[in-house]
Short mmCIF file of C-alpha atoms in Angstrom, two decimals:
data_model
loop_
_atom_site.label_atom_id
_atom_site.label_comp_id
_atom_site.label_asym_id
_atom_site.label_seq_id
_atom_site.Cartn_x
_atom_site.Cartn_y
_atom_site.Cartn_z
CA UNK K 212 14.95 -93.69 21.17
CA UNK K 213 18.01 -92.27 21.97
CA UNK K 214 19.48 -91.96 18.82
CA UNK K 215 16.33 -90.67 17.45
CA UNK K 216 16.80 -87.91 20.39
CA UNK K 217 20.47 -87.28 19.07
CA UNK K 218 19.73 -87.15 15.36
CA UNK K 219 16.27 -84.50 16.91
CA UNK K 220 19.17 -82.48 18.73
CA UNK K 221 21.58 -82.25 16.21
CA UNK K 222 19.59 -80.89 13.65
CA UNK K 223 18.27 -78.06 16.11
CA UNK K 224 21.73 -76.89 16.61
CA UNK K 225 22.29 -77.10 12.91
CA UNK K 226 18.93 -74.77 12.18
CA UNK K 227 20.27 -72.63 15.35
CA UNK K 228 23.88 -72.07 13.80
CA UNK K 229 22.49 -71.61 9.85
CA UNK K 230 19.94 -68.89 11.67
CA UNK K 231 22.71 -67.40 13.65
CA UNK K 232 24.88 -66.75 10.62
CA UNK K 233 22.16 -65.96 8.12
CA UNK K 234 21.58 -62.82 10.82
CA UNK K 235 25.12 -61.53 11.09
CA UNK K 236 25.26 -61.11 7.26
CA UNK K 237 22.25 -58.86 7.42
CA UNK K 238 24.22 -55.65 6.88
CA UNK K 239 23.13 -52.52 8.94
CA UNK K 240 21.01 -50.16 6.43
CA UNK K 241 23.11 -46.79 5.98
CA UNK K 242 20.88 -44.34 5.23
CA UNK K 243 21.79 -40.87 3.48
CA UNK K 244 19.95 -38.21 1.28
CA UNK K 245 21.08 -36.00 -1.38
CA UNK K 246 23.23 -32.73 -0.80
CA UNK K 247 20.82 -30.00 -0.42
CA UNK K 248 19.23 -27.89 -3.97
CA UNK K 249 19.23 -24.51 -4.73
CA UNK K 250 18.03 -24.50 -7.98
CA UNK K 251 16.19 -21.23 -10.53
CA UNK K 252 12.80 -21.20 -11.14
CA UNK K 253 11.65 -22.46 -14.75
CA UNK K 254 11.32 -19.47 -17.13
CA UNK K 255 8.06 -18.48 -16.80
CA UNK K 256 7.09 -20.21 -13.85
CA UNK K 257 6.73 -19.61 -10.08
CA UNK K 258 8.49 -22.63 -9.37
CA UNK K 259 10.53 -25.90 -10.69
CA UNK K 260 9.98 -29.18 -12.02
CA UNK K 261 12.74 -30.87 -10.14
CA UNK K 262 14.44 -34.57 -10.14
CA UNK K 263 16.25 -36.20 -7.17
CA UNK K 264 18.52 -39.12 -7.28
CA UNK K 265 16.86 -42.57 -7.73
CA UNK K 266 15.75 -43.62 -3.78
CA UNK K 267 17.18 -46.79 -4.17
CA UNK K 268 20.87 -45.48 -4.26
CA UNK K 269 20.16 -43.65 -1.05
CA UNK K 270 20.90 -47.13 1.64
CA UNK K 271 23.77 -49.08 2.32
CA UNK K 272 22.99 -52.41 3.62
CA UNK K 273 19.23 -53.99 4.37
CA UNK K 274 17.11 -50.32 4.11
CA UNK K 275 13.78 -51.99 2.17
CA UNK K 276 12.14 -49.86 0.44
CA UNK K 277 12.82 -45.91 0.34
CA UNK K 278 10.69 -43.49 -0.36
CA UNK K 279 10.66 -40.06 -0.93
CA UNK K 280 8.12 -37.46 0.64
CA UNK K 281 7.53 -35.57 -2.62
CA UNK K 282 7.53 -37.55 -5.47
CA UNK K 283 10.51 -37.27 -8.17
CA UNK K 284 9.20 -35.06 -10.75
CA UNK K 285 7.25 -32.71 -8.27
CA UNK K 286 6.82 -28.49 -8.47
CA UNK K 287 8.16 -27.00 -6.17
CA UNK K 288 7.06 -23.08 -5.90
CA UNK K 289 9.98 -20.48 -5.18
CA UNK K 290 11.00 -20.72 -1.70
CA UNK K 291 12.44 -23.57 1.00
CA UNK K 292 11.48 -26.63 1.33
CA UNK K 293 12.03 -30.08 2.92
CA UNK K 294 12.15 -33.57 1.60
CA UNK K 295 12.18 -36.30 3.56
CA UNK K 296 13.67 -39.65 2.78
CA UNK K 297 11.87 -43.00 4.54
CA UNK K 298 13.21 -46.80 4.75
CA UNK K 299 10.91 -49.42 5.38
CA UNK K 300 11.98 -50.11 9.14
CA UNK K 301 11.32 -46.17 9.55
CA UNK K 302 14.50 -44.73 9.06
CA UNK K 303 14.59 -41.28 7.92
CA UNK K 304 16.86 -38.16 6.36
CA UNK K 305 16.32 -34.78 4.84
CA UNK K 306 17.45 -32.26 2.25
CA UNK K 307 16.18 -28.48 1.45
CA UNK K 308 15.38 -27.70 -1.93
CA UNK K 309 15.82 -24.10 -2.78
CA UNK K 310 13.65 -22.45 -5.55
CA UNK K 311 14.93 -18.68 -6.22
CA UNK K 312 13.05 -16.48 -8.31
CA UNK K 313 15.96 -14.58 -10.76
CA UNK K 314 13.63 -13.61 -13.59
CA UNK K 315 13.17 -9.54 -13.69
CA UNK K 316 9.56 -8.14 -13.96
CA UNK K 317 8.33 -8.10 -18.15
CA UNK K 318 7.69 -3.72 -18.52
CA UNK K 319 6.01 -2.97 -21.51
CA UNK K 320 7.14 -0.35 -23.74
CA UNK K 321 6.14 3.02 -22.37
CA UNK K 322 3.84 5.24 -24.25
CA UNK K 323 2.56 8.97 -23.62
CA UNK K 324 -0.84 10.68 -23.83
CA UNK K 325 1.64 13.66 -25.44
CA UNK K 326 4.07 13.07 -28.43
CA UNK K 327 5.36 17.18 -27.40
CA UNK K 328 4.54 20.00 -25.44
CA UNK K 329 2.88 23.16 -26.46
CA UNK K 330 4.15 26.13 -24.32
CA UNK K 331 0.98 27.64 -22.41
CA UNK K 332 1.33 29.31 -18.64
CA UNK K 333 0.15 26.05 -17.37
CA UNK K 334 1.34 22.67 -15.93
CA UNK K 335 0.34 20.17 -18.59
CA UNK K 336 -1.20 16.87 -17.53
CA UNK K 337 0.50 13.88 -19.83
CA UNK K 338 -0.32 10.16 -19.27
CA UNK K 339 2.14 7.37 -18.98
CA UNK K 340 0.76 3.85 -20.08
CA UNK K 341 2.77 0.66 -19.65
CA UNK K 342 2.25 -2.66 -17.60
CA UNK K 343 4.16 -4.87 -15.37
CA UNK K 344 3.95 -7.92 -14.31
CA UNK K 345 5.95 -10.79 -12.87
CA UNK K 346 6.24 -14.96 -13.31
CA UNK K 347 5.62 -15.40 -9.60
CA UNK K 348 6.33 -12.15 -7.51
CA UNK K 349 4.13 -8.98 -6.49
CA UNK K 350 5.58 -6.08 -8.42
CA UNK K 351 6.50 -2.29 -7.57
CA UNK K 352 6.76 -0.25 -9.95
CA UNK K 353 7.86 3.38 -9.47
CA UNK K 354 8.09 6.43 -11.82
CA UNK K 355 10.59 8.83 -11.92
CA UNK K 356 11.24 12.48 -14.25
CA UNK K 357 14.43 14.67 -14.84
CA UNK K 358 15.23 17.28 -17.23
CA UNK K 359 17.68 18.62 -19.57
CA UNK K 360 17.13 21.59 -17.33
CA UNK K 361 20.41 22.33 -15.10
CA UNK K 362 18.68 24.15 -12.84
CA UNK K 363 15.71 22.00 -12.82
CA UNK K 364 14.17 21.91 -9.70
CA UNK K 365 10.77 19.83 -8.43
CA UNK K 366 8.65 23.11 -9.41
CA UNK K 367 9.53 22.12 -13.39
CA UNK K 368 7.57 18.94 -12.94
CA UNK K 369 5.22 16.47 -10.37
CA UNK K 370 4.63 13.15 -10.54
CA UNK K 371 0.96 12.90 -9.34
CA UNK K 372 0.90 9.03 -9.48
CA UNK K 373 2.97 6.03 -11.56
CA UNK K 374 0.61 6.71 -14.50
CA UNK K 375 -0.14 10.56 -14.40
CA UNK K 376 2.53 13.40 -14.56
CA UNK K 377 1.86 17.58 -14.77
CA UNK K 378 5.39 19.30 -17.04
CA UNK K 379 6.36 22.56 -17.16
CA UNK K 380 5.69 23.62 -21.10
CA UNK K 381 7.87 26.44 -21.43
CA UNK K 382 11.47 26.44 -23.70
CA UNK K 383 14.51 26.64 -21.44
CA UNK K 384 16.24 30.29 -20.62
CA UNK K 385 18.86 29.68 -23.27
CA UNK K 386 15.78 29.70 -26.01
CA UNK K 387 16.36 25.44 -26.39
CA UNK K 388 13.85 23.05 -25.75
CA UNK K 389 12.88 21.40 -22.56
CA UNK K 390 13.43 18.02 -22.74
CA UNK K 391 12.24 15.44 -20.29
CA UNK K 392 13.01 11.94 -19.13
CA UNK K 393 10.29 9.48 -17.43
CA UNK K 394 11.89 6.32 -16.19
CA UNK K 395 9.91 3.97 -14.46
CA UNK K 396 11.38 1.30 -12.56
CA UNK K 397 9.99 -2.39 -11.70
CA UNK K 398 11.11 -3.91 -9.27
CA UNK K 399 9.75 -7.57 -8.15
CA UNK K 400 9.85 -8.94 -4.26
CA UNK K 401 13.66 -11.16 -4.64
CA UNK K 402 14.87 -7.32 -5.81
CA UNK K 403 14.75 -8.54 -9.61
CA UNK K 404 14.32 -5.00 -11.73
CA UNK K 405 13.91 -4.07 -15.32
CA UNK K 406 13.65 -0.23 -16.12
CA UNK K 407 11.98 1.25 -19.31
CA UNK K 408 12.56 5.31 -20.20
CA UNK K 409 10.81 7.35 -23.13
CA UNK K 410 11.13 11.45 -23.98
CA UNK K 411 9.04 14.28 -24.03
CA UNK K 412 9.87 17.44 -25.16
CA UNK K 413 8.56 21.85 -25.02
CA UNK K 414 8.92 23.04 -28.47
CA UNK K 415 12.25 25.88 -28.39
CA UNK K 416 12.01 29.34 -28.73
CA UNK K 417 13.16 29.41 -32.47
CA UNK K 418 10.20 27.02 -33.36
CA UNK K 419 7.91 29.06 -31.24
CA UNK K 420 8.76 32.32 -33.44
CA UNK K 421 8.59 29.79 -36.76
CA UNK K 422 12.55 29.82 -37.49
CA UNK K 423 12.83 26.15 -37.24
CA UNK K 424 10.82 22.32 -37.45
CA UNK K 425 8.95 22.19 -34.40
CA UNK K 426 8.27 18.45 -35.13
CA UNK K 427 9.56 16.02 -31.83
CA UNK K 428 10.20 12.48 -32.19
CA UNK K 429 9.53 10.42 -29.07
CA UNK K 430 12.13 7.60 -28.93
CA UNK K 431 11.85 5.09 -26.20
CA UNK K 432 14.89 4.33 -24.08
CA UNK K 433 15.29 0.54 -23.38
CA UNK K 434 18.24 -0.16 -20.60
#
């Protein structure tokens, strides 16, 4: 009996020191998530398609299984956001991703309700037609007029909306004609901007009085 309680004993300690050193080679799990993203919206798109690093390279040591809060492949829509990184034992770490929107509004060309201006003692009303639009933003768009006129002064023209402006129809004092500029700008909400511009002109004072081609050719401006 007591060699059977010997041989019991010494195979207890054996199990207890084979235990002992199976657990002090469990390493420790090191956790630690990508650097964080800042990466351009897809052309197009209000957002990215977007790939992290595998989740297995993300532990050192015993971490189990690591997930990722957002799966790889996800959208992410323009802006900040945060994705977290899980271990099995509940370990966690973070990174930002950072979609920026740096695609400009799409203007159309711009077109007029007037190819030229007949002189008369009146304003005349033209029309401006385009469109805007944006992949992801809200956009502004704002319309603008000058002049060939040096002493052009707001009196010569008014902008009565983005789509509607009233021009003065007369020829300049020097006898040429009055040429004008409309410029609209679009401008998207991260400041993106694309700007379209297109000519009107009066008819001069020689092709008034017949002494010349009256004809104007309406060339839009593309900057």
């Amino acid at each position: 009996m007591k060699l059977v309680a010997t041989l019991l004993s010494a195979v207890i300690i054996c199990s207890t020191i084979s235990l002992s050193a199976q657990t002090n080679n469990v390493q420790t799990c090191m956790l630690s998530c990508p650097s964080n993203m800042v990466v351009k919206s897809d052309a197009g798109m209000e957002g990215a398609l977007l790939s992290f690093p595998a989740s297995a390279s993300l532990g050192i040591g015993d971490c189990g299984t690591i997930t990722y809060s957002r799966p790889n492949g996800s959208f992410f829509r323009i802006g900040s956001h945060s994705v977290i990184a899980t271990t099995s034992f509940g370990q966690k770490c973070f990174f930002t991703v950072t979609v920026t929107d740096n695609e400009p509004p799409v203007l159309s060309e711009l077109t007029l309700s007037s190819k030229r201006l007949s002189p008369t003692n009146k304003m005349k009303k033209v029309a401006v037609y385009y469109s805007a639009s944006d992949n992801a933003q809200v956009v502004t768009s704002v319309l603008s007029v000058s002049s060939n006129d040096p002493d052009a002064n707001n009196r010569d023209w008014q902008v009565v909306n983005n789509h509607l402006v009233r021009l003065k129809t007369t020829p300049l004092a020097s006898g040429e004609a009055r040429v004008y500029t409309i410029t609209v700008n679009s401008r998207d909400g991260a400041g993106n901007m694309t700007k379209r511009s297109t000519s009107i002109a009066s008819k001069s004072l020689a092709s008034i009085f017949g002494t010349e081609d009256a004809t104007v050719t309406v060339q839009p401006v593309h900057q």
